[in-house]
PDB file of C-alpha atoms in Angstrom:
ATOM      1  CA  UNK A 479     -19.233  -7.061-145.828  1.00 46.00           C
ATOM      2  CA  UNK A 480     -15.950  -7.709-143.998  1.00 46.00           C
ATOM      3  CA  UNK A 481     -15.537 -11.135-142.445  1.00 49.00           C
ATOM      4  CA  UNK A 482     -13.374 -11.379-139.270  1.00 49.00           C
ATOM      5  CA  UNK A 483     -11.565 -14.546-138.709  1.00 50.00           C
ATOM      6  CA  UNK A 484     -12.867 -16.765-135.803  1.00 50.00           C
ATOM      7  CA  UNK A 485      -9.574 -16.743-133.939  1.00 50.00           C
ATOM      8  CA  UNK A 486      -9.571 -12.941-133.798  1.00 48.00           C
ATOM      9  CA  UNK A 487     -13.021 -12.879-132.305  1.00 51.00           C
ATOM     10  CA  UNK A 488     -11.983 -15.286-129.521  1.00 54.00           C
ATOM     11  CA  UNK A 489      -9.037 -13.097-128.579  1.00 50.00           C
ATOM     12  CA  UNK A 490     -11.168  -9.966-128.388  1.00 50.00           C
ATOM     13  CA  UNK A 491     -13.701 -11.771-126.192  1.00 50.00           C
ATOM     14  CA  UNK A 492     -10.991 -12.893-123.730  1.00 52.00           C
ATOM     15  CA  UNK A 493      -9.638  -9.340-123.470  1.00 46.00           C
ATOM     16  CA  UNK A 494     -13.100  -7.959-122.769  1.00 51.00           C
ATOM     17  CA  UNK A 495     -13.786 -10.590-120.138  1.00 51.00           C
ATOM     18  CA  UNK A 496     -10.515  -9.820-118.347  1.00 50.00           C
ATOM     19  CA  UNK A 497     -11.284  -6.104-118.367  1.00 49.00           C
ATOM     20  CA  UNK A 498     -14.729  -6.645-116.831  1.00 44.00           C
ATOM     21  CA  UNK A 499     -13.292  -8.872-114.118  1.00 50.00           C
ATOM     22  CA  UNK A 500     -10.643  -6.307-113.321  1.00 47.00           C
ATOM     23  CA  UNK A 501     -13.259  -3.569-113.070  1.00 43.00           C
ATOM     24  CA  UNK A 502     -15.409  -5.646-110.684  1.00 43.00           C
ATOM     25  CA  UNK A 503     -12.437  -6.408-108.451  1.00 47.00           C
ATOM     26  CA  UNK A 504     -11.632  -2.702-108.130  1.00 46.00           C
ATOM     27  CA  UNK A 505     -15.186  -1.848-107.140  1.00 44.00           C
ATOM     28  CA  UNK A 506     -15.192  -4.498-104.440  1.00 46.00           C
ATOM     29  CA  UNK A 507     -12.042  -3.095-102.675  1.00 47.00           C
ATOM     30  CA  UNK A 508     -13.365   0.449-102.656  1.00 45.00           C
ATOM     31  CA  UNK A 509     -16.799  -0.216-101.134  1.00 44.00           C
ATOM     32  CA  UNK A 510     -15.855   1.708 -97.863  1.00 43.00           C
ATOM     33  CA  UNK A 511     -15.911  -1.271 -95.476  1.00 44.00           C
ATOM     34  CA  UNK A 512     -13.118  -1.302 -92.828  1.00 45.00           C
ATOM     35  CA  UNK A 513     -11.381  -4.601 -93.090  1.00 40.00           C
ATOM     36  CA  UNK A 514      -9.406  -5.467 -89.899  1.00 46.00           C
ATOM     37  CA  UNK A 515      -7.019  -8.250 -89.322  1.00 40.00           C
ATOM     38  CA  UNK A 516      -7.512  -8.150 -85.537  1.00 45.00           C
ATOM     39  CA  UNK A 517      -9.762 -10.872 -84.152  1.00 42.00           C
ATOM     40  CA  UNK A 518     -13.021  -9.895 -82.416  1.00 44.00           C
ATOM     41  CA  UNK A 519     -12.785  -8.852 -78.781  1.00 45.00           C
ATOM     42  CA  UNK A 520     -14.904 -11.759 -77.681  1.00 43.00           C
ATOM     43  CA  UNK A 521     -13.107 -14.459 -79.543  1.00 40.00           C
ATOM     44  CA  UNK A 522     -11.474 -17.262 -77.575  1.00 40.00           C
ATOM     45  CA  UNK A 523      -7.768 -16.914 -76.652  1.00 39.00           C
ATOM     46  CA  UNK A 524      -7.856 -13.100 -76.470  1.00 38.00           C
ATOM     47  CA  UNK A 525      -6.874 -11.549 -73.068  1.00 41.00           C
ATOM     48  CA  UNK A 526      -9.293  -8.992 -71.694  1.00 43.00           C
ATOM     49  CA  UNK A 527      -7.827  -5.569 -70.948  1.00 43.00           C
ATOM     50  CA  UNK A 528      -6.350  -5.293 -67.448  1.00 43.00           C
ATOM     51  CA  UNK A 529      -8.373  -3.268 -64.936  1.00 47.00           C
ATOM     52  CA  UNK A 530      -6.747  -1.321 -62.079  1.00 46.00           C
ATOM     53  CA  UNK A 531      -7.944  -2.716 -58.758  1.00 44.00           C
ATOM     54  CA  UNK A 532      -7.466  -0.469 -55.695  1.00 46.00           C
ATOM     55  CA  UNK A 533      -5.347  -2.036 -52.991  1.00 45.00           C
ATOM     56  CA  UNK A 534      -6.975  -2.678 -49.581  1.00 43.00           C
ATOM     57  CA  UNK A 535      -4.573  -0.192 -47.950  1.00 43.00           C
ATOM     58  CA  UNK A 536      -5.762   2.595 -50.233  1.00 41.00           C
ATOM     59  CA  UNK A 537      -9.439   2.284 -49.283  1.00 43.00           C
ATOM     60  CA  UNK A 538      -9.273   1.640 -45.522  1.00 43.00           C
ATOM     61  CA  UNK A 539      -6.537   1.314 -42.857  1.00 42.00           C
ATOM     62  CA  UNK A 540      -5.620  -2.213 -41.888  1.00 43.00           C
ATOM     63  CA  UNK A 541      -7.094  -3.330 -38.600  1.00 43.00           C
ATOM     64  CA  UNK A 542      -4.534  -3.883 -35.819  1.00 44.00           C
ATOM     65  CA  UNK A 543      -4.212  -7.453 -34.684  1.00 48.00           C
ATOM     66  CA  UNK A 544      -2.913  -6.419 -31.230  1.00 48.00           C
ATOM     67  CA  UNK A 545      -5.539  -6.749 -28.454  1.00 49.00           C
ATOM     68  CA  UNK A 546      -6.830  -3.552 -26.908  1.00 51.00           C
ATOM     69  CA  UNK A 547      -5.206  -2.614 -23.597  1.00 58.00           C
ATOM     70  CA  UNK A 548      -7.260  -1.632 -20.601  1.00 55.00           C
ATOM     71  CA  UNK A 549      -6.115   0.405 -17.616  1.00 54.00           C
ATOM     72  CA  UNK A 550      -5.321  -1.623 -14.445  1.00 56.00           C
ATOM     73  CA  UNK A 551      -7.966  -1.471 -11.714  1.00 59.00           C
ATOM     74  CA  UNK A 552      -7.524   1.268  -9.112  1.00 58.00           C
ATOM     75  CA  UNK A 553      -6.287   0.094  -5.665  1.00 54.00           C
ATOM     76  CA  UNK A 554      -8.991  -0.177  -3.035  1.00 56.00           C
ATOM     77  CA  UNK A 555      -9.503   2.719  -0.658  1.00 55.00           C
ATOM     78  CA  UNK A 556      -7.991   2.306   2.855  1.00 48.00           C
ATOM     79  CA  UNK A 557     -10.415   1.222   5.567  1.00 50.00           C
ATOM     80  CA  UNK A 558     -12.225   4.068   7.284  1.00 49.00           C
ATOM     81  CA  UNK A 559     -13.094   4.538  10.914  1.00 42.00           C
ATOM     82  CA  UNK A 560     -15.629   6.838  12.474  1.00 43.00           C
ATOM     83  CA  UNK A 561     -14.213   9.528  14.717  1.00 39.00           C
ATOM     84  CA  UNK A 562     -15.881  10.213  18.105  1.00 41.00           C
ATOM     85  CA  UNK A 563     -17.320  13.474  16.736  1.00 40.00           C
ATOM     86  CA  UNK A 564     -19.154  11.570  14.013  1.00 37.00           C
ATOM     87  CA  UNK A 565     -16.705  12.470  11.252  1.00 36.00           C
ATOM     88  CA  UNK A 566     -14.807   9.869   9.234  1.00 33.00           C
ATOM     89  CA  UNK A 567     -11.035   9.593   9.279  1.00 36.00           C
ATOM     90  CA  UNK A 568      -8.530   7.213   7.731  1.00 38.00           C
ATOM     91  CA  UNK A 569      -7.599   4.209   9.844  1.00 36.00           C
ATOM     92  CA  UNK A 570      -4.370   4.894  11.793  1.00 41.00           C
ATOM     93  CA  UNK A 571      -1.203   3.081  10.777  1.00 39.00           C
ATOM     94  CA  UNK A 572      -0.276   2.291  14.402  1.00 42.00           C
ATOM     95  CA  UNK A 573      -0.035  -1.284  15.715  1.00 46.00           C
ATOM     96  CA  UNK A 574      -3.155  -2.946  17.116  1.00 50.00           C
ATOM     97  CA  UNK A 575      -1.903  -2.324  20.681  1.00 55.00           C
ATOM     98  CA  UNK A 576      -1.635   1.443  20.173  1.00 72.00           C
ATOM     99  CA  UNK A 577       1.298   3.741  20.827  1.00 93.00           C
ATOM    100  CA  UNK A 578       3.137   4.509  24.077  1.00 95.00           C
ATOM    101  CA  UNK A 579       1.158   5.820  27.024  1.00 98.00           C
ATOM    102  CA  UNK A 580       1.990   9.397  27.993  1.00 98.00           C
ATOM    103  CA  UNK A 581       2.055  10.877  31.486  1.00 97.00           C
ATOM    104  CA  UNK A 582      -1.064  12.935  30.799  1.00 97.00           C
ATOM    105  CA  UNK A 583      -3.008   9.737  30.032  1.00 97.00           C
ATOM    106  CA  UNK A 584      -2.155   7.954  33.274  1.00 98.00           C
ATOM    107  CA  UNK A 585      -2.901   8.015  36.984  1.00 98.00           C
ATOM    108  CA  UNK A 586      -0.433   6.706  39.592  1.00 98.00           C
ATOM    109  CA  UNK A 587      -1.304   4.967  42.817  1.00 98.00           C
ATOM    110  CA  UNK A 588       0.351   2.802  45.474  1.00 97.00           C
ATOM    111  CA  UNK A 589      -1.323  -0.466  46.383  1.00 96.00           C
ATOM    112  CA  UNK A 590      -1.489  -2.364  49.652  1.00 95.00           C
ATOM    113  CA  UNK A 591       1.754  -3.530  51.272  1.00 95.00           C
ATOM    114  CA  UNK A 592       2.518  -7.249  51.172  1.00 94.00           C
ATOM    115  CA  UNK A 593       5.376  -7.616  53.692  1.00 93.00           C
ATOM    116  CA  UNK A 594       7.518 -10.692  54.167  1.00 91.00           C
ATOM    117  CA  UNK A 595      10.892 -11.725  55.627  1.00 88.00           C
ATOM    118  CA  UNK A 596      11.757  -8.207  56.727  1.00 90.00           C
ATOM    119  CA  UNK A 597      10.860  -6.764  53.313  1.00 93.00           C
ATOM    120  CA  UNK A 598       8.193  -4.240  52.461  1.00 95.00           C
ATOM    121  CA  UNK A 599       6.543  -4.827  49.073  1.00 96.00           C
ATOM    122  CA  UNK A 600       4.273  -2.230  47.501  1.00 97.00           C
ATOM    123  CA  UNK A 601       2.759  -2.356  44.009  1.00 98.00           C
ATOM    124  CA  UNK A 602       3.159   0.929  42.142  1.00 98.00           C
ATOM    125  CA  UNK A 603       0.225   1.101  39.722  1.00 98.00           C
ATOM    126  CA  UNK A 604      -0.238   3.088  36.494  1.00 98.00           C
ATOM    127  CA  UNK A 605      -3.838   3.248  35.217  1.00 98.00           C
ATOM    128  CA  UNK A 606      -4.906   4.363  31.757  1.00 98.00           C
ATOM    129  CA  UNK A 607      -7.332   7.283  32.194  1.00 98.00           C
ATOM    130  CA  UNK A 608      -7.471   8.230  28.476  1.00 97.00           C
ATOM    131  CA  UNK A 609     -10.005   7.223  25.870  1.00 96.00           C
ATOM    132  CA  UNK A 610      -7.541   5.194  23.813  1.00 97.00           C
ATOM    133  CA  UNK A 611      -5.512   2.022  24.138  1.00 97.00           C
ATOM    134  CA  UNK A 612      -1.801   2.541  24.763  1.00 98.00           C
ATOM    135  CA  UNK A 613       1.233   0.551  25.877  1.00 98.00           C
ATOM    136  CA  UNK A 614       3.742   0.509  28.727  1.00 98.00           C
ATOM    137  CA  UNK A 615       7.086  -1.268  28.603  1.00 97.00           C
ATOM    138  CA  UNK A 616      10.008  -1.549  30.988  1.00 97.00           C
ATOM    139  CA  UNK A 617      10.625   0.170  34.313  1.00 97.00           C
ATOM    140  CA  UNK A 618       8.906   3.216  35.760  1.00 97.00           C
ATOM    141  CA  UNK A 619      10.950   5.832  37.565  1.00 96.00           C
ATOM    142  CA  UNK A 620      10.348   6.444  41.288  1.00 96.00           C
ATOM    143  CA  UNK A 621      11.582   8.826  43.981  1.00 96.00           C
ATOM    144  CA  UNK A 622      10.551   9.521  47.590  1.00 96.00           C
ATOM    145  CA  UNK A 623       9.915  13.231  48.260  1.00 96.00           C
ATOM    146  CA  UNK A 624       9.103  15.526  51.155  1.00 96.00           C
ATOM    147  CA  UNK A 625       6.067  17.763  51.310  1.00 95.00           C
ATOM    148  CA  UNK A 626       8.115  20.562  49.741  1.00 93.00           C
ATOM    149  CA  UNK A 627       9.312  18.300  46.923  1.00 92.00           C
ATOM    150  CA  UNK A 628      12.808  17.546  48.245  1.00 94.00           C
ATOM    151  CA  UNK A 629      14.295  14.106  47.584  1.00 93.00           C
ATOM    152  CA  UNK A 630      14.617  11.540  50.360  1.00 92.00           C
ATOM    153  CA  UNK A 631      17.338   8.919  49.919  1.00 89.00           C
ATOM    154  CA  UNK A 632      18.556   7.463  46.640  1.00 89.00           C
ATOM    155  CA  UNK A 633      16.266   6.615  43.773  1.00 90.00           C
ATOM    156  CA  UNK A 634      15.183   2.944  43.708  1.00 92.00           C
ATOM    157  CA  UNK A 635      17.390   0.600  41.713  1.00 94.00           C
ATOM    158  CA  UNK A 636      16.124  -1.715  38.966  1.00 95.00           C
ATOM    159  CA  UNK A 637      15.750  -5.394  39.738  1.00 94.00           C
ATOM    160  CA  UNK A 638      17.003  -7.464  36.776  1.00 95.00           C
ATOM    161  CA  UNK A 639      14.113  -8.650  34.620  1.00 94.00           C
ATOM    162  CA  UNK A 640      12.863  -9.027  31.051  1.00 95.00           C
ATOM    163  CA  UNK A 641      10.719  -6.071  29.951  1.00 96.00           C
ATOM    164  CA  UNK A 642       7.441  -6.902  28.225  1.00 95.00           C
ATOM    165  CA  UNK A 643       5.034  -4.627  26.386  1.00 97.00           C
ATOM    166  CA  UNK A 644       1.850  -4.218  28.413  1.00 97.00           C
ATOM    167  CA  UNK A 645      -1.213  -3.095  26.450  1.00 97.00           C
ATOM    168  CA  UNK A 646      -3.617  -1.103  28.622  1.00 98.00           C
ATOM    169  CA  UNK A 647      -7.075  -0.253  27.378  1.00 97.00           C
ATOM    170  CA  UNK A 648      -8.961   2.644  28.925  1.00 97.00           C
ATOM    171  CA  UNK A 649      -9.402   1.871  32.645  1.00 98.00           C
ATOM    172  CA  UNK A 650      -6.809  -0.924  32.701  1.00 98.00           C
ATOM    173  CA  UNK A 651      -3.536  -0.882  34.658  1.00 98.00           C
ATOM    174  CA  UNK A 652       0.043  -2.090  34.842  1.00 98.00           C
ATOM    175  CA  UNK A 653       2.120  -2.395  37.994  1.00 98.00           C
ATOM    176  CA  UNK A 654       5.745  -2.602  39.159  1.00 98.00           C
ATOM    177  CA  UNK A 655       6.930  -3.917  42.536  1.00 97.00           C
ATOM    178  CA  UNK A 656       8.626  -1.429  44.916  1.00 97.00           C
ATOM    179  CA  UNK A 657      10.619  -3.302  47.559  1.00 96.00           C
ATOM    180  CA  UNK A 658      12.870  -2.189  50.434  1.00 94.00           C
ATOM    181  CA  UNK A 659      14.107  -3.553  53.742  1.00 93.00           C
ATOM    182  CA  UNK A 660      12.194  -2.601  56.852  1.00 92.00           C
ATOM    183  CA  UNK A 661      14.391   0.036  58.613  1.00 89.00           C
ATOM    184  CA  UNK A 662      13.615  -1.435  62.011  1.00 87.00           C
ATOM    185  CA  UNK A 663      15.087  -4.720  60.831  1.00 88.00           C
ATOM    186  CA  UNK A 664      18.052  -3.421  58.815  1.00 88.00           C
ATOM    187  CA  UNK A 665      18.972  -0.607  61.219  1.00 87.00           C
ATOM    188  CA  UNK A 666      19.163   1.940  58.374  1.00 89.00           C
ATOM    189  CA  UNK A 667      18.321   5.582  59.022  1.00 91.00           C
ATOM    190  CA  UNK A 668      14.702   6.154  58.082  1.00 92.00           C
ATOM    191  CA  UNK A 669      12.377   8.994  57.102  1.00 94.00           C
ATOM    192  CA  UNK A 670       8.743   9.185  56.196  1.00 96.00           C
ATOM    193  CA  UNK A 671       8.112  10.595  52.724  1.00 96.00           C
ATOM    194  CA  UNK A 672       5.143  12.797  51.967  1.00 97.00           C
ATOM    195  CA  UNK A 673       4.823  11.454  48.466  1.00 97.00           C
ATOM    196  CA  UNK A 674       6.217   9.278  45.717  1.00 97.00           C
ATOM    197  CA  UNK A 675       7.059  10.580  42.243  1.00 97.00           C
ATOM    198  CA  UNK A 676       6.298   8.012  39.522  1.00 98.00           C
ATOM    199  CA  UNK A 677       7.532   8.570  35.969  1.00 97.00           C
ATOM    200  CA  UNK A 678       6.065   6.319  33.231  1.00 98.00           C
ATOM    201  CA  UNK A 679       8.594   4.557  30.936  1.00 97.00           C
ATOM    202  CA  UNK A 680      10.146   6.822  28.281  1.00 96.00           C
ATOM    203  CA  UNK A 681       8.414   9.908  29.715  1.00 97.00           C
ATOM    204  CA  UNK A 682       9.945  12.969  31.407  1.00 96.00           C
ATOM    205  CA  UNK A 683       7.029  14.311  33.444  1.00 97.00           C
ATOM    206  CA  UNK A 684       6.318  12.450  36.726  1.00 97.00           C
ATOM    207  CA  UNK A 685       3.058  11.811  38.535  1.00 98.00           C
ATOM    208  CA  UNK A 686       2.913  12.527  42.265  1.00 97.00           C
ATOM    209  CA  UNK A 687       1.009  10.268  44.602  1.00 97.00           C
ATOM    210  CA  UNK A 688       0.685  10.358  48.425  1.00 97.00           C
ATOM    211  CA  UNK A 689       2.907   7.821  50.171  1.00 96.00           C
ATOM    212  CA  UNK A 690       0.938   5.525  52.497  1.00 95.00           C
ATOM    213  CA  UNK A 691       3.756   3.181  53.556  1.00 93.00           C
ATOM    214  CA  UNK A 692       5.343   4.863  56.592  1.00 93.00           C
ATOM    215  CA  UNK A 693       9.141   5.104  57.111  1.00 94.00           C
ATOM    216  CA  UNK A 694      11.569   4.153  54.354  1.00 94.00           C
ATOM    217  CA  UNK A 695      15.370   3.699  54.545  1.00 92.00           C
ATOM    218  CA  UNK A 696      17.213   6.781  53.343  1.00 91.00           C
ATOM    219  CA  UNK A 697      20.815   6.009  54.310  1.00 87.00           C
ATOM    220  CA  UNK A 698      23.017   3.407  55.914  1.00 76.00           C
ATOM    221  CA  UNK A 699      23.040  -0.339  55.518  1.00 70.00           C
ATOM    222  CA  UNK A 700      20.412  -1.842  53.191  1.00 72.00           C
ATOM    223  CA  UNK A 701      18.987   1.548  52.461  1.00 78.00           C
ATOM    224  CA  UNK A 702      18.315   1.012  48.750  1.00 85.00           C
ATOM    225  CA  UNK A 703      14.819   0.396  47.401  1.00 92.00           C
ATOM    226  CA  UNK A 704      14.277  -1.683  44.234  1.00 95.00           C
ATOM    227  CA  UNK A 705      11.816  -1.670  41.333  1.00 96.00           C
ATOM    228  CA  UNK A 706      10.703  -4.503  39.046  1.00 97.00           C
ATOM    229  CA  UNK A 707       9.556  -4.323  35.427  1.00 97.00           C
ATOM    230  CA  UNK A 708       5.927  -3.483  34.687  1.00 98.00           C
ATOM    231  CA  UNK A 709       3.383  -6.305  34.455  1.00 97.00           C
ATOM    232  CA  UNK A 710      -0.336  -6.318  33.581  1.00 98.00           C
ATOM    233  CA  UNK A 711      -2.840  -5.694  36.385  1.00 97.00           C
ATOM    234  CA  UNK A 712      -2.714  -3.949  39.743  1.00 96.00           C
ATOM    235  CA  UNK A 713      -0.479  -6.286  41.732  1.00 93.00           C
ATOM    236  CA  UNK A 714       0.652  -9.855  42.428  1.00 89.00           C
TER     237      UNK A 714
END
């Protein structure tokens, strides 16, 4: 029987122990577990992954801050008037007094004589016979005529005066004074007219009216007749 020294046995035991420990360490590293050095996703101090957030402009258009504009209101319709036939027409743009009277809308007449101081004074009257209101302004024209239409004497002259606009409604009148010297007083040559032509202001066509006043001066001294501006009414 071979006896091994005690020191040799201790060395063999240490070698065996080291081998076993080395074998165990190798088995532990090759167990298949994935060992990571990264910390867990939920651990404190770790930033979460950034997420893409859609911008407001990508999902819907931005609302305009400007207030909505509305169309201006339409202007009111012009006033309407009812025509005589029952139809409706736009109100005329003429002045309230109407436009100028025309010859066809008037009737001429000679009023009663108002003599005085050797003068004969007759009102020459223009009456509105139309269905509308019209105006007369200034001097009428006048001329003495024979039965055949011939002129007798000079046309009456205008007496200085300030013309006014006379508004005549249907049926209303305006008048001008026709004045001349009595031929028996002045000694002028006289004749008796058959009629008097009266032309409204600013018109060309005259109206003829019978002359009721007897003889008028047609030549010689103080043979001129005179006319005044038109005034409202039928005489002084």
